[in-house]
Coordinates of C-alpha atoms and ligand atoms in Angstrom, one line a residue:
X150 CA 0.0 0.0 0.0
X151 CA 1.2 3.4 -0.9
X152 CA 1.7 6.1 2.2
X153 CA 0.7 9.0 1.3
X154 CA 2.3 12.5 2.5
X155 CA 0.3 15.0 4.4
X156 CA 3.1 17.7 3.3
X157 CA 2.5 17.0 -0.3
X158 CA -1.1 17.9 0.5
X159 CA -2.3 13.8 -0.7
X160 CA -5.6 13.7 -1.0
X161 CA -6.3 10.8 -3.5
X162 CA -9.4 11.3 -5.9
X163 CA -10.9 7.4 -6.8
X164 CA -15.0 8.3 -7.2
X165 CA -15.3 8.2 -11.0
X166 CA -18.8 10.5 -10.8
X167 CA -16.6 13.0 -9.1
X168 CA -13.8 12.8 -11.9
X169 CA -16.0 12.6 -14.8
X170 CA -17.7 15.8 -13.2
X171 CA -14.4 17.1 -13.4
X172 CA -13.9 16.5 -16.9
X173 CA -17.5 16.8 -18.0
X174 CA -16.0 21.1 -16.5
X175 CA -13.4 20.6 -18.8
X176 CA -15.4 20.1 -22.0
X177 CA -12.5 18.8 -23.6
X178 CA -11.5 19.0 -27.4
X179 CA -9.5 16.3 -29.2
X180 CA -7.0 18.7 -29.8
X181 CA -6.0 20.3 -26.1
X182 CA -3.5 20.0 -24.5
X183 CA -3.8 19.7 -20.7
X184 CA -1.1 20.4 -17.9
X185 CA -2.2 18.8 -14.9
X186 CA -1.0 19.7 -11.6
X187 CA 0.0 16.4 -8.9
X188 CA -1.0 13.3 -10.9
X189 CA -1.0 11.5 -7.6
X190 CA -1.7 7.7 -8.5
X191 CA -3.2 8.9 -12.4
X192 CA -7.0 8.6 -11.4
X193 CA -7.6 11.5 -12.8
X194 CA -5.0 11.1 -15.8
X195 CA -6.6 8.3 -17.4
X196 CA -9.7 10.5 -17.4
X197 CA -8.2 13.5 -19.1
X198 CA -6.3 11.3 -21.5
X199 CA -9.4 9.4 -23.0
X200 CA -10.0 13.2 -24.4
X201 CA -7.1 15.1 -24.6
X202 CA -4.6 15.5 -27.2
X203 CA -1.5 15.3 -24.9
X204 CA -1.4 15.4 -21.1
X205 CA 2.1 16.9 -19.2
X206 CA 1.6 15.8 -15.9
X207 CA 3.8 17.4 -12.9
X208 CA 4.5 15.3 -10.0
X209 CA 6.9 15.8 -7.2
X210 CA 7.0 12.8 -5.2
X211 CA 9.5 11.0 -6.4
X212 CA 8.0 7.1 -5.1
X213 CA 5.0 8.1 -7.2
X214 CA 7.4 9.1 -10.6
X215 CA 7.9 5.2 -10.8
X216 CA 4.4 3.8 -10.7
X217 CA 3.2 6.4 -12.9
X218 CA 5.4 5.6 -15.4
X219 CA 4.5 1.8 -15.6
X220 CA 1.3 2.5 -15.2
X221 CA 1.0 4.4 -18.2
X222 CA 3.7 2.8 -20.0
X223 CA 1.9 2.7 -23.3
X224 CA 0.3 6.4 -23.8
X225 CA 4.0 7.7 -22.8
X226 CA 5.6 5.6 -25.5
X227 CA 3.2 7.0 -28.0
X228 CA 3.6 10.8 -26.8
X229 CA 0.2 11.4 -25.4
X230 CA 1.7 12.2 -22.0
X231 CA 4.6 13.2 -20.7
X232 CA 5.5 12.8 -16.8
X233 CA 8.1 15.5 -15.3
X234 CA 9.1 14.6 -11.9
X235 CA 9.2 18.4 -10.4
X236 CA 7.9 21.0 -8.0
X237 CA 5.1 22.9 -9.9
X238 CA 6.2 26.0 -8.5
X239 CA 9.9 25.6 -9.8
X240 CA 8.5 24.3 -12.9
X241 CA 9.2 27.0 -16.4
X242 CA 6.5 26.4 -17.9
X243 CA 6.7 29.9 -19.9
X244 CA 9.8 28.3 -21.3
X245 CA 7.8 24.8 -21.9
X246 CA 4.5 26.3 -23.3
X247 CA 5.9 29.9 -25.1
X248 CA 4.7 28.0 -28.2
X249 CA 1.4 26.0 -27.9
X250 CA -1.8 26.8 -26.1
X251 CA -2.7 24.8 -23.1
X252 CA -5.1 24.7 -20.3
X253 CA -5.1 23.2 -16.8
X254 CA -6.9 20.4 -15.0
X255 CA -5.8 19.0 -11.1
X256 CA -6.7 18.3 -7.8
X257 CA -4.2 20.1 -6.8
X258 CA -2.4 20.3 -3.4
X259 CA -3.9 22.7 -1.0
X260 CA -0.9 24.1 0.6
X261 CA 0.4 25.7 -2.9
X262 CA -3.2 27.4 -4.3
X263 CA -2.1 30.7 -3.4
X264 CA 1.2 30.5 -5.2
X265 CA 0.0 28.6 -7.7
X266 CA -2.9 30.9 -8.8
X267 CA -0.5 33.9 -8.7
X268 CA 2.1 31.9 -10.7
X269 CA -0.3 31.1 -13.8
X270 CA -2.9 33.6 -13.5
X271 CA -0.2 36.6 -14.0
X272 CA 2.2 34.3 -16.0
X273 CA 2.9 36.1 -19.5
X274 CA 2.0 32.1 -20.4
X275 CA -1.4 31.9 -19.1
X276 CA -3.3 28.5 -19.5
X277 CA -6.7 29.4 -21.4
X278 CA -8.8 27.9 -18.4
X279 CA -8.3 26.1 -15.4
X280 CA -10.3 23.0 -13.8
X281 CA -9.6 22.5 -10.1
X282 CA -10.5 21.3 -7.0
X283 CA -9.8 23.6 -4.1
X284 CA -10.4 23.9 -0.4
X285 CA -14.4 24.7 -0.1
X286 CA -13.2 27.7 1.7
X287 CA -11.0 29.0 -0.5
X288 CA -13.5 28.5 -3.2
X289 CA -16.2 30.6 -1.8
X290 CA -14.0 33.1 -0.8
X291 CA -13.3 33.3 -4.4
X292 CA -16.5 33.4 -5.8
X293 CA -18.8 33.7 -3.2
X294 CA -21.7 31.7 -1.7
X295 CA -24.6 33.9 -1.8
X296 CA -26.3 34.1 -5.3
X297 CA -27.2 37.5 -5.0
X298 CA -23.8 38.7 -5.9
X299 CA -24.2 42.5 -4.1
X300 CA -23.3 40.0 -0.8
X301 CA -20.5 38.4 -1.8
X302 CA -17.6 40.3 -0.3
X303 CA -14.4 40.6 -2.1
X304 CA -10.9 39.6 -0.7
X305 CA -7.6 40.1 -2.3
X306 CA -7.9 36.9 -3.8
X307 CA -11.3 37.5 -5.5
X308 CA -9.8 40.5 -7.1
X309 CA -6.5 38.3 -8.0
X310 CA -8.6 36.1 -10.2
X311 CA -11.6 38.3 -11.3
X312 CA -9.2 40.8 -13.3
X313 CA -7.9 37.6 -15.3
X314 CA -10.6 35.3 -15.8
X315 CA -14.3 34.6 -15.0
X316 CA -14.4 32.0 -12.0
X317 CA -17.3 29.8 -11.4
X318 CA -18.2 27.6 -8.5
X319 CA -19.3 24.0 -9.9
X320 CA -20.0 22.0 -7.3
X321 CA -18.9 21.4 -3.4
X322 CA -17.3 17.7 -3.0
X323 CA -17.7 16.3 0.4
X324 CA -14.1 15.3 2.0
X325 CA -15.5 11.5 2.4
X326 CA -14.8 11.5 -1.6
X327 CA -11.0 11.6 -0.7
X328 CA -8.5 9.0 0.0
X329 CA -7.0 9.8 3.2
X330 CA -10.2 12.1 4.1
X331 CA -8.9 15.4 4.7
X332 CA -10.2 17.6 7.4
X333 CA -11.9 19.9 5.1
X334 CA -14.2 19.8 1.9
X335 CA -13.4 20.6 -1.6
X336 CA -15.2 22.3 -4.5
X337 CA -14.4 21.6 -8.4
X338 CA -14.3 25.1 -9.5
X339 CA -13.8 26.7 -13.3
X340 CA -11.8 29.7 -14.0
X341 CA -12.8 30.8 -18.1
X342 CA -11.8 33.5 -20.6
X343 CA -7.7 34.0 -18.9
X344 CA -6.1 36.4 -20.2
X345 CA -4.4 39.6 -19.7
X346 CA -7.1 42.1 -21.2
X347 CA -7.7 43.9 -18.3
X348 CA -4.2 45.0 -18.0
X349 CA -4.1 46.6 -21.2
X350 CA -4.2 50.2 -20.0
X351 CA -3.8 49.0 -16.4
X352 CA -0.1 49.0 -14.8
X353 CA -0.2 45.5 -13.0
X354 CA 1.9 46.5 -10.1
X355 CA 0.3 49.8 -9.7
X356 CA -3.0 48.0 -9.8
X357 CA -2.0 45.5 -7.2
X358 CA -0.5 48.1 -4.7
X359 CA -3.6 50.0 -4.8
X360 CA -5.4 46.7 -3.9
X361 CA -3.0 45.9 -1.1
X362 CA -3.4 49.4 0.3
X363 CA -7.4 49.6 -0.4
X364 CA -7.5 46.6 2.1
X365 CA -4.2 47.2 4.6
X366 CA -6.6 47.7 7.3
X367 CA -10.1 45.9 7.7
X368 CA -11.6 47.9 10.1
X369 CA -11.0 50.9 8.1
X370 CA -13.4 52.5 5.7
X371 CA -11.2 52.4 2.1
X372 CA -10.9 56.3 2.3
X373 CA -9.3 55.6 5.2
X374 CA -6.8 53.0 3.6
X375 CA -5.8 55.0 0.7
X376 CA -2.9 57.9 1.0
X377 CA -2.8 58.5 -2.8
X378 CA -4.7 62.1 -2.3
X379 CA -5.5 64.2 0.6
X380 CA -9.0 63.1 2.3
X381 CA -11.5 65.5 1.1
X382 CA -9.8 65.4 -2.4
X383 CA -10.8 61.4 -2.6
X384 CA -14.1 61.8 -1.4
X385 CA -14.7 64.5 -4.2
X386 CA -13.2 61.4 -6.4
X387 CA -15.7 59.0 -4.5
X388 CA -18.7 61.0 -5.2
X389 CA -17.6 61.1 -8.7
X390 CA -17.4 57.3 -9.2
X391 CA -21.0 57.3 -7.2
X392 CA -19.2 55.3 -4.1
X393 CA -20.1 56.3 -0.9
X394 CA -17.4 58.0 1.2
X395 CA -18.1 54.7 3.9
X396 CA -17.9 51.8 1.8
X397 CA -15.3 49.7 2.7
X398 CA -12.9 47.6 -0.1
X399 CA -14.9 44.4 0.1
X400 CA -17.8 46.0 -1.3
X401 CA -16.3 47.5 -4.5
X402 CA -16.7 45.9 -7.9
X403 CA -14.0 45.1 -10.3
X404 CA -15.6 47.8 -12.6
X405 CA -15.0 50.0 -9.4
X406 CA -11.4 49.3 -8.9
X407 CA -10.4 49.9 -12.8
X408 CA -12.6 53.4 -12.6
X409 CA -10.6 54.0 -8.9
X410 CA -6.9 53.0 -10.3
X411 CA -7.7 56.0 -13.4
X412 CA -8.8 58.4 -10.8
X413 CA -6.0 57.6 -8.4
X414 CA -3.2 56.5 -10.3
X415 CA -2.5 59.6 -12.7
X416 CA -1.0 61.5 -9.1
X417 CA 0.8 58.7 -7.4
X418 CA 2.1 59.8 -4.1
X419 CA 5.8 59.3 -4.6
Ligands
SAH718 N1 -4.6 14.2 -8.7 C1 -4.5 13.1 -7.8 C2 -3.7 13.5 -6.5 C3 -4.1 14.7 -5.8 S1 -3.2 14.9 -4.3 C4 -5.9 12.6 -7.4 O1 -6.8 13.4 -7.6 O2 -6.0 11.5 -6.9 C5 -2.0 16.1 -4.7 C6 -0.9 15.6 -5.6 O3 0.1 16.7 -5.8 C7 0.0 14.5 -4.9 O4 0.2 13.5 -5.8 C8 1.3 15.2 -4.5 O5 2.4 14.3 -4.4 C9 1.4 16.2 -5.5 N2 2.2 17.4 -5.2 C10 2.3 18.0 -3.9 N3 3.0 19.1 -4.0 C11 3.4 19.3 -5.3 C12 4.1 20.3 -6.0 N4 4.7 21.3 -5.3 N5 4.3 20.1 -7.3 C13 3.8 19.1 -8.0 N6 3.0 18.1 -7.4 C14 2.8 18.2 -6.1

């Protein structure tokens, strides 16, 4: 019997509804390519390769490298996947992917999602969508549970994605699913349309200092957060943009934040 690691965040996926709900997300093409994030013991593998053109699969447990590669022996052989033994977060793959189109599937390990979202989401290499399985938390936080959308609260990480890519929460997946069960459940979730559009006018960094600043202090209304302009100079920009003067960065939009970073950015206090 295999023993897993907790530090490699292994949470084995075997329930075939749960991975063809997976794929069914996907909706795979005979032609896509698919990088997939901690193959783990291939469950999910065969899956994708039944539709896929090519699968490069990322593993970095070494005593799993082994068994996946006589395990799928055959589809290696003939070049519909390729198995790197690597950390996914040391892994170049702007150098491995600067010529094809690709898009990600993975039950990923939990303990990298932050890191791992920044590294492909702002990657000048961006996958064109991503499949995953996430912490429930993490997924709500992201999206949002309520379905009337002027009570979801935005975080950081909403933002992080939003100005990329248009997430959607597919389904929650009980932790019982999951081989060890971890302590927490899991939602599949779909992030569409990635690209870098929104950053076409918008500097990036500038964008994601105002951000960090906007919600430095919770407690804090976001005029209080933000030293760009004297006080009663951003509430004049507030009332301009139709925000109240009280509204806290949480409660803001996306179409908010791009018609706040024009406003603001122009006189950056240097
Ligand atoms: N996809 C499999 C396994 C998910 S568990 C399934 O659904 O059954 C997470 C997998 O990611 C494990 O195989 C673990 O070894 C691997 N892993 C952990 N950290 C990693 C990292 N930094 N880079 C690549 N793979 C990693």
């Amino acid at each position: 019997m295999f023993h897993t690691k907790k530090s490699l965040g292994q949470n084995f996926l075997e329930d075939s509804q749960i991975l063809n709900k997976i794929i069914e997300t996907a909706s795979l093409k005979s032609s896509d390519i698919v990088l997939e994030i901690g193959p783990g013991q291939g469950t999910l593998t065969t899956k994708i390769l039944e539709k896929a053109k090519k699968v490069i699969a990322i593993e970095k447990d070494d005593r799993l490298i082994n068994f996946l590669e006589n395990k799928f022996n055959k589809e290696i052989k003939e070049g519909g996947l390729e198995i790197i033994h690597s950390d996914i977060l040391k892994f170049d793959h702007e150098e491995y992917f600067k010529d094809s189109q690709y898009q990600i599937i993975a039950n990923i390990p939990y303990y990298i999602t932050g890191k791992f979202l920044k590294k492909f989401l702002s990657s000048n290499s961006q996958p064109t969508k991503m499949v995953l399985m996430l912490q429930k938390e993490v997924a709500q936080r992201i999206i949002g549970e309520s379905k009337d959308p002027k009570k979801n609260k935005e975080s950081i990480l909403s933002i992080s994605i939003k100005v990329y890519g248009i997430p959607k929460y597919i389904r929650t997946i009980p932790a019982r699913y999951f081989e060890p069960q971890p302590k927490v459940d899991s939602a599949i979730i779909l992030i569409e349309k990635i690209s870098k559009r929104f950053f076409e006018e918008i500097d990036e960094e500038s964008f994601f200092l105002l951000i960090k600043k906007a919600f430095s202090s919770k407690r804090k209304t976001l005029v209080n957060n933000l030293d760009y302009l004297p006080k009663n100079d951003l509430i004049k920009v507030f009332k301009k943009l139709n925000l109240s003067p009280k509204i806290r960065a949480e409660n803001l939009s996306i179409e908010d934040w791009k018609n706040l970073y024009f406003e603001l950015i122009p006189f950056p206090k240097n």
